[in-house]
Every structure is written in structure tokens, then in C-alpha cells.
XYZ file of C-alpha atoms in Angstrom:
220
model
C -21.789 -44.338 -16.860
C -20.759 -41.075 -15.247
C -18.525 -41.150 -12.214
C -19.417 -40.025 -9.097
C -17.446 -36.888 -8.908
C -19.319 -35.373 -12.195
C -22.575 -36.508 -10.580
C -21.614 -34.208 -7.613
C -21.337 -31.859 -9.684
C -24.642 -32.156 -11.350
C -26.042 -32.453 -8.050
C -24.904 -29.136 -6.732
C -25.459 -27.012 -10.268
C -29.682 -28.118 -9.523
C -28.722 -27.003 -5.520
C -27.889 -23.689 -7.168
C -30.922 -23.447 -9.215
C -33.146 -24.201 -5.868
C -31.265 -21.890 -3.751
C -31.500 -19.242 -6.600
C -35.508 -20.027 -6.334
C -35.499 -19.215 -2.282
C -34.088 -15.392 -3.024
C -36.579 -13.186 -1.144
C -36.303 -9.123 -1.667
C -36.908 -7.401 1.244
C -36.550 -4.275 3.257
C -34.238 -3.201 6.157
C -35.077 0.709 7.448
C -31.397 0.488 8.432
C -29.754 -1.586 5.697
C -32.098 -1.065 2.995
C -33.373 -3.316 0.857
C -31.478 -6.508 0.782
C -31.878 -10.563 -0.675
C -32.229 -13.107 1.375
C -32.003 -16.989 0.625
C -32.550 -19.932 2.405
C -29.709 -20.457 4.992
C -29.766 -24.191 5.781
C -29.592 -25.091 1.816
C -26.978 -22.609 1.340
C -24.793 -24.204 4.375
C -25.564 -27.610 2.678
C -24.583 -26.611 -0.429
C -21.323 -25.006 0.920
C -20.593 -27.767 2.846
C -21.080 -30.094 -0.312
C -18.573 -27.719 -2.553
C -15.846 -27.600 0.356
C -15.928 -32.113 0.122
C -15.772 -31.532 -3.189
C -12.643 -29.444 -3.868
C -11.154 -31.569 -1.192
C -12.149 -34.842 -2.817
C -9.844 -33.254 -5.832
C -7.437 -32.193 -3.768
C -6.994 -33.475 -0.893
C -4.739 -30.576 0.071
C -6.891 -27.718 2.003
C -3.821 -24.982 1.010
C -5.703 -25.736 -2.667
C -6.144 -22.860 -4.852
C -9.646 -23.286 -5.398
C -10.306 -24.138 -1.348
C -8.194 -21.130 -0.101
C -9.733 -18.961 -2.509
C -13.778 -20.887 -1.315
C -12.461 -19.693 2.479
C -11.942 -16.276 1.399
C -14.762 -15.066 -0.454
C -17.120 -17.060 2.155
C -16.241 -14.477 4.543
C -19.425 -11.709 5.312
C -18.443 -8.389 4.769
C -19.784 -5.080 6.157
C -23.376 -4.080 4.525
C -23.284 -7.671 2.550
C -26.109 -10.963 2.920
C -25.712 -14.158 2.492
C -27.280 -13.919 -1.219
C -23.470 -11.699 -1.837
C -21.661 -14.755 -0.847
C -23.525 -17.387 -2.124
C -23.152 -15.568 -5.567
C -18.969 -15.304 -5.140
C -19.233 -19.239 -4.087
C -21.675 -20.228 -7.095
C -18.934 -18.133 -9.750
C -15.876 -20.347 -7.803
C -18.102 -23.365 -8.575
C -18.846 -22.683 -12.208
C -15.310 -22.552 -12.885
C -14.092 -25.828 -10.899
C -16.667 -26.848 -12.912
C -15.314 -25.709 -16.077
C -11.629 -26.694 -15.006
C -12.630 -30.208 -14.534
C -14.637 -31.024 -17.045
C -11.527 -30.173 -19.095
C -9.017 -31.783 -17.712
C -7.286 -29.139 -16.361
C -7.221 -29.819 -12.475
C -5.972 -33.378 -13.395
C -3.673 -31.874 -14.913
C -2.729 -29.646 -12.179
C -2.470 -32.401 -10.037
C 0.239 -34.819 -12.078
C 2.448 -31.992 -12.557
C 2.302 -31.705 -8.474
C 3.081 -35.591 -7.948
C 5.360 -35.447 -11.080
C 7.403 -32.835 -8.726
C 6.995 -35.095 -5.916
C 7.978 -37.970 -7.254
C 10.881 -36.346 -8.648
C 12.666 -35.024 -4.906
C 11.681 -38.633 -3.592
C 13.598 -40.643 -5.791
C 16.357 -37.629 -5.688
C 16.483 -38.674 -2.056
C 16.274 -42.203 -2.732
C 19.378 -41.774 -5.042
C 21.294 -39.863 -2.520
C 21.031 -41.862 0.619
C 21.882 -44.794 -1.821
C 25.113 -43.302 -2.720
C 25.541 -42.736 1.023
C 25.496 -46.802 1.665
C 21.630 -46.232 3.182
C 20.307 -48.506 0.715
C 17.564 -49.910 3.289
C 16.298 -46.188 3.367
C 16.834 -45.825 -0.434
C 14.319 -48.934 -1.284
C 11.677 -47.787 1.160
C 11.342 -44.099 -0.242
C 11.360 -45.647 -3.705
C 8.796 -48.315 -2.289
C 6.572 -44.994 -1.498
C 7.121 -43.379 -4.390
C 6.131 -46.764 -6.693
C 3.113 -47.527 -4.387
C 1.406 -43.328 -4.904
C 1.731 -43.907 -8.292
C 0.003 -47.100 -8.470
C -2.941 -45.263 -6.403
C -2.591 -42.461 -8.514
C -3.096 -44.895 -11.416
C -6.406 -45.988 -9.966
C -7.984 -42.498 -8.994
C -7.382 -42.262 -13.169
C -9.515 -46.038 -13.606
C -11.945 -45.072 -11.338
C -10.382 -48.331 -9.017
C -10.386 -48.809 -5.631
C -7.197 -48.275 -3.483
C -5.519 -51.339 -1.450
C -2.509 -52.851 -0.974
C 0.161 -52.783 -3.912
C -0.313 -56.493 -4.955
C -4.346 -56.026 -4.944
C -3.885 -52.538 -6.941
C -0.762 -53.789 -9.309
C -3.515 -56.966 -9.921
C -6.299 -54.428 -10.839
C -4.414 -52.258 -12.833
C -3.527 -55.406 -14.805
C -6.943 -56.720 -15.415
C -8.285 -53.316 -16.434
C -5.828 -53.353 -19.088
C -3.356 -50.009 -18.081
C -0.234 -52.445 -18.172
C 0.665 -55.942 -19.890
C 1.404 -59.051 -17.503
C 5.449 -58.321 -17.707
C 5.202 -54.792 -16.413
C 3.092 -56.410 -13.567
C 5.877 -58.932 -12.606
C 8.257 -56.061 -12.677
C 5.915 -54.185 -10.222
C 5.797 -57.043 -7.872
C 9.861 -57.837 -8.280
C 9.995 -53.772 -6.643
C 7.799 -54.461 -4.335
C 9.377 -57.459 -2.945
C 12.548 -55.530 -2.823
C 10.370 -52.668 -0.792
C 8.717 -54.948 1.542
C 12.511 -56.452 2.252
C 13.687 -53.475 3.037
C 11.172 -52.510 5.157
C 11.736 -55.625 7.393
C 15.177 -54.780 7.310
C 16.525 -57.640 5.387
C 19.177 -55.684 3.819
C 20.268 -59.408 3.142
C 17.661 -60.006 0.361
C 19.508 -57.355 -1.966
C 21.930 -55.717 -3.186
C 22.852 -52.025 -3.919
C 22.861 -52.210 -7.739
C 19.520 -53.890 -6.797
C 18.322 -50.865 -5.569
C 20.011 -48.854 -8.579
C 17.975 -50.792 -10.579
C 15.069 -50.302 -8.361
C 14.915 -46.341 -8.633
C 15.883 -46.631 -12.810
C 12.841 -48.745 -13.387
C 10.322 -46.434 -10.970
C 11.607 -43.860 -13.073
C 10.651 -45.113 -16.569
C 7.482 -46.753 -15.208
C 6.446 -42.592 -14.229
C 7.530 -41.651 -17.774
C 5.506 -44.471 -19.170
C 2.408 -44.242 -17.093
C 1.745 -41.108 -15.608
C 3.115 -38.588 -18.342
């Protein structure tokens, strides 16, 4: 069964073909003769490519979204046909990027990077005696991935436990890497509540050391 985002995709590649099938030549005695095409499926359509880029990366400073705002701009002696081709070329190759892999893989080299200066942080307000601070960043970090995880299965986000539960029943980890997931957490949750108490600093160590081989297991 294909997933929703490639069925978006099909969606808008027929939107292209009907907005292709709307192109009118006509004549201007100032501007010449120009194409037109039907505005209120174009906006639609642009509307529907803008969720999408967004829905694969959330972040609008995106190279494909910066570069949609740009060429959707109307320049002098130009029609909406002009930009509606520029947009339908930026499609084609999202299009092409996707279906092979590349803007997932894009996007784990960003969180990879991520991940990375949060548990540098983690590891330096740890060996600064902030290991309340320490276990929450690392909390964040361990709880992303496990959502990352599940944009990858196609399941649902929720909280940890309910995501760390899926992930195990969809088969991505074994039953002991689950209990080691919910061990962190616990530790995470403490420290959140400020139970500094409930742990220890080598429990953090240990905390941060496992997040880090459960990233090089899982989302390399």
C-alpha cells in the first residue's frame, strides 16, 4: 500500500496535467501574445506543493521551500503560465529526490548533527555537576529519535512509552532494547520532576553512552 506522502504526489503530477489542459493563447496589443491558465487550480496546486515540502521538512528555511518562494515571484512582462512552469520543474525534482531516498537522507544527516551538539551539551553540563539538566537534554534527544523512528514505520507519534511499545511490535527493536528505552526514560522523567534523588551521575554517564549507540544502531 502506498503511503500518503507518494499519493500526494501522484495527486499533484495529474493537477499538473489538468492545469497544463487550461493553457489558453491569447493576445495583449500591449504585452503581446501571452498563456494564460486557470488561476484558482494553479493557487490550489501551489498551495498543495508548499504542505508538501513542509510535510518533509518541517523547516520553511528548506532548500526546496526557499527556492518554491523565489521562483513564485511574477516578474516584469511574465504570466502566471511562466511561474507555474518554474514551480512544476521544482516539483519534478522533489519528486525525483524522494522517490530516491535522497531527502531522507538529507534529513538524518541534519538530526544526526543535532543529535550530536545535544548530547555534547548533555556531556558538558554533566561534567559541570548539572546532571538534572544533563538527563533532560538527553531525555530530548532519545525521545526525537524515537519519533524519528516512526516517521521511517509510517507510525503514529505519542508519548515515549506508547512509541517505544510500537516500535517494538513493528519489529525495529527486540524486547531488551525496549526495556533499555524505558530504564532512560524513567531516568528522564526523574529528572524532569527534579528528583535528582532517583540517580546518580554515572547514571547519567551511562544514560548519554547508551543514547549514543542506540543512534549508531538505529538511525545510521
Amino acid at each position: 500500500m502506498k503511503n500518503k506522502i507518494s499519493l500526494r504526489f501522484e495527486d499533484l503530477l495529474q493537477e499538473i496535467n489538468t492545469i497544463e489542459s487550461s493553457k489558453i493563447k491569447k493576445e495583449n496589443s500591449y504585452f503581446g501574445s501571452y498563456i494564460e491558465i486557470n488561476n484558482e487550480l494553479h493557487k490550489k496546486w501551489e498551495l498543495n506543493l508548499k504542505n508538501l515540502i513542509l510535510l518533509l521538512n518541517s523547516n520553511p528555511d528548506s532548500m526546496y521551500y526557499s527556492e518554491l518562494v523565489k521562483i513564485s515571484e511574477l516578474k516584469s512582462h511574465e504570466d502566471h503560465a511562466d511561474i507555474f512552469d518554474r514551480q512544476k520543474a521544482l516539483f519534478l525534482a522533489l519528486k525525483d529526490d524522494y522517490e530516491k531516498g535522497l531527502l531522507s537522507s538529507i534529513k538524518s544527516l541534519i538530526e544526526a548533527d543535532v543529535f550530536d551538539t545535544e548530547l555534547e551539551q548533555a556531556k558538558e553540563l554533566l561534567s559541570n555537576k548539572y546532571k538534572l539538566a544533563a538527563a533532560v537534554i538527553a531525555g530530548v534527544v532519545l525521545e526525537t529519535a524515537l519519533r524519528s523512528l516512526c516517521d521511517k514505520e509510517k507510525i503514529p507519534h505519542g508519548k515515549l512509552t506508547k512509541m517505544n511499545d510500537d516500535l517494538t511490535k513493528a519489529g525495529v527493536y527486540n524486547k531488551f532494547q525496549q526495556k533499555s528505552i524505558t530504564a532512560l526514560a524513567d531516568i528522564r522523567n526523574s529528572a524532569a520532576h527534579g528528583k535528582d534523588i532517583e540517580f546518580t551521575h554515572e547514571n547519567v554517564e551511562n544514560m548519554i553512552r547508551d543514547i549514543e549507540s542506540f543512534l549508531a544502531t538505529y538511525l545510521n
